[in-house]
């Protein structure tokens, strides 16, 4: 009897939570991403310098090393470690550098401002290294 009584309450709650889990994610999870689009196989390094909350500063900032060509890393806007505001236009500061294939030292470093809902692409061919920044809609902004 107790199981039957509780199951009458749990079934509607389960259905409600299931429906909410389907609907709520469609509000749009925003994140900034950094893509390694270098053509020569260089490995990318990225470190967030600004735009994160007080609790995200220091060791908890967005940073990744050894990102191979064709790969990327992202951080959700909702994560206070990556953005102090849940605003797709809030700017975050990133430093991006690379290591040539088989190399041990970093190449040039670029500091860029990227919208928390946007993305940055690192490009390198021959000896030219550049970082392009885009907003959430794919508009080139830097």
Short mmCIF file of C-alpha atoms in Angstrom, two decimals:
data_model
loop_
_atom_site.label_atom_id
_atom_site.label_comp_id
_atom_site.label_asym_id
_atom_site.label_seq_id
_atom_site.Cartn_x
_atom_site.Cartn_y
_atom_site.Cartn_z
CA UNK A 1 0.00 0.00 0.00
CA UNK A 2 2.72 2.48 0.87
CA UNK A 3 4.51 1.88 -2.42
CA UNK A 4 1.25 2.27 -4.34
CA UNK A 5 0.41 5.48 -2.49
CA UNK A 6 3.87 6.98 -3.11
CA UNK A 7 3.93 5.89 -6.73
CA UNK A 8 0.78 7.97 -7.34
CA UNK A 9 2.79 11.03 -6.35
CA UNK A 10 6.05 10.06 -7.97
CA UNK A 11 4.65 9.25 -11.40
CA UNK A 12 3.28 12.77 -12.02
CA UNK A 13 6.48 14.30 -10.61
CA UNK A 14 8.58 12.07 -12.82
CA UNK A 15 6.58 13.10 -15.88
CA UNK A 16 6.88 16.80 -14.96
CA UNK A 17 10.65 16.54 -14.44
CA UNK A 18 11.01 14.64 -17.70
CA UNK A 19 9.10 17.32 -19.62
CA UNK A 20 11.12 20.09 -17.95
CA UNK A 21 14.38 18.35 -18.84
CA UNK A 22 13.32 18.36 -22.49
CA UNK A 23 12.03 21.94 -22.62
CA UNK A 24 14.54 23.84 -20.45
CA UNK A 25 17.72 23.05 -22.37
CA UNK A 26 16.24 24.77 -25.43
CA UNK A 27 16.62 28.15 -23.78
CA UNK A 28 20.04 28.00 -25.39
CA UNK A 29 23.22 27.08 -23.61
CA UNK A 30 25.72 29.69 -24.70
CA UNK A 31 29.46 29.27 -24.55
CA UNK A 32 32.58 30.77 -25.92
CA UNK A 33 34.78 28.39 -27.84
CA UNK A 34 38.32 28.46 -29.16
CA UNK A 35 39.06 26.48 -32.34
CA UNK A 36 42.46 25.32 -33.57
CA UNK A 37 42.24 25.82 -37.33
CA UNK A 38 45.97 25.94 -37.95
CA UNK A 39 46.85 24.19 -41.20
CA UNK A 40 50.33 23.04 -40.24
CA UNK A 41 49.38 20.76 -37.33
CA UNK A 42 50.53 23.16 -34.61
CA UNK A 43 49.24 22.63 -31.09
CA UNK A 44 47.26 25.46 -29.52
CA UNK A 45 47.32 26.85 -25.98
CA UNK A 46 44.62 29.13 -24.56
CA UNK A 47 44.30 30.92 -21.23
CA UNK A 48 41.53 33.23 -20.03
CA UNK A 49 42.86 36.52 -18.68
CA UNK A 50 39.69 38.47 -17.86
CA UNK A 51 35.90 38.45 -17.84
CA UNK A 52 35.46 35.64 -15.33
CA UNK A 53 33.91 36.13 -11.92
CA UNK A 54 35.92 36.71 -8.76
CA UNK A 55 35.69 33.00 -7.91
CA UNK A 56 36.87 32.02 -11.38
CA UNK A 57 40.12 33.95 -11.17
CA UNK A 58 43.37 32.18 -10.54
CA UNK A 59 43.58 28.43 -11.06
CA UNK A 60 39.91 28.01 -11.95
CA UNK A 61 40.00 30.05 -15.17
CA UNK A 62 39.43 28.59 -18.59
CA UNK A 63 42.78 27.27 -19.81
CA UNK A 64 43.76 24.40 -22.06
CA UNK A 65 46.99 23.23 -23.58
CA UNK A 66 47.87 20.85 -26.38
CA UNK A 67 44.68 21.42 -28.38
CA UNK A 68 45.43 19.66 -31.68
CA UNK A 69 44.55 20.94 -35.14
CA UNK A 70 40.85 20.54 -35.89
CA UNK A 71 39.85 20.42 -32.21
CA UNK A 72 38.34 23.01 -29.88
CA UNK A 73 37.50 23.79 -26.26
CA UNK A 74 34.41 25.61 -24.94
CA UNK A 75 33.19 27.08 -21.68
CA UNK A 76 29.50 27.79 -20.95
CA UNK A 77 28.47 31.38 -20.29
CA UNK A 78 26.50 30.12 -17.28
CA UNK A 79 29.75 28.96 -15.69
CA UNK A 80 30.94 31.76 -13.42
CA UNK A 81 34.44 30.36 -13.89
CA UNK A 82 34.32 31.59 -17.49
CA UNK A 83 32.02 34.59 -17.52
CA UNK A 84 31.05 36.92 -14.71
CA UNK A 85 27.74 37.60 -16.50
CA UNK A 86 25.25 35.29 -18.21
CA UNK A 87 25.33 37.64 -21.18
CA UNK A 88 26.38 36.48 -24.63
CA UNK A 89 27.92 39.90 -25.34
CA UNK A 90 30.00 40.09 -22.15
CA UNK A 91 33.63 40.24 -23.24
CA UNK A 92 36.22 37.77 -21.96
CA UNK A 93 39.95 38.18 -22.47
CA UNK A 94 41.92 35.26 -23.92
CA UNK A 95 45.58 34.71 -24.66
CA UNK A 96 46.21 32.21 -27.43
CA UNK A 97 49.56 30.82 -28.53
CA UNK A 98 50.88 27.75 -30.30
CA UNK A 99 53.73 25.27 -30.56
CA UNK A 100 54.91 24.11 -33.94
CA UNK A 101 54.82 20.42 -34.72
CA UNK A 102 57.74 18.77 -32.93
CA UNK A 103 58.65 22.05 -31.24
CA UNK A 104 59.00 22.73 -27.57
CA UNK A 105 58.55 26.50 -27.39
CA UNK A 106 55.48 28.64 -27.84
CA UNK A 107 55.18 30.81 -30.89
CA UNK A 108 53.61 34.22 -30.86
CA UNK A 109 50.92 34.98 -28.29
CA UNK A 110 47.78 36.90 -29.15
CA UNK A 111 45.53 38.57 -26.61
CA UNK A 112 41.96 38.97 -27.84
CA UNK A 113 38.57 40.02 -26.47
CA UNK A 114 35.84 37.49 -27.28
CA UNK A 115 32.11 37.70 -26.54
CA UNK A 116 31.04 35.12 -23.95
CA UNK A 117 28.60 33.76 -26.53
CA UNK A 118 31.07 33.91 -29.42
CA UNK A 119 34.15 32.08 -30.56
CA UNK A 120 37.76 32.54 -31.62
CA UNK A 121 39.67 30.72 -34.33
CA UNK A 122 43.46 30.36 -34.42
CA UNK A 123 44.83 30.21 -37.97
CA UNK A 124 48.40 29.54 -39.05
CA UNK A 125 49.88 28.82 -42.42
CA UNK A 126 53.59 29.12 -43.20
CA UNK A 127 54.81 31.67 -40.65
CA UNK A 128 51.63 33.74 -40.38
CA UNK A 129 49.64 33.30 -37.15
CA UNK A 130 46.36 35.12 -36.59
CA UNK A 131 43.32 34.88 -34.36
CA UNK A 132 39.85 35.74 -35.68
CA UNK A 133 37.00 36.51 -33.27
CA UNK A 134 33.29 36.10 -34.04
CA UNK A 135 30.05 36.84 -32.24
CA UNK A 136 27.34 34.26 -31.61
CA UNK A 137 25.85 34.86 -35.07
CA UNK A 138 29.15 34.28 -36.86
CA UNK A 139 29.89 37.95 -37.54
CA UNK A 140 33.62 38.64 -37.67
CA UNK A 141 34.37 41.27 -35.01
CA UNK A 142 38.15 41.17 -34.60
#
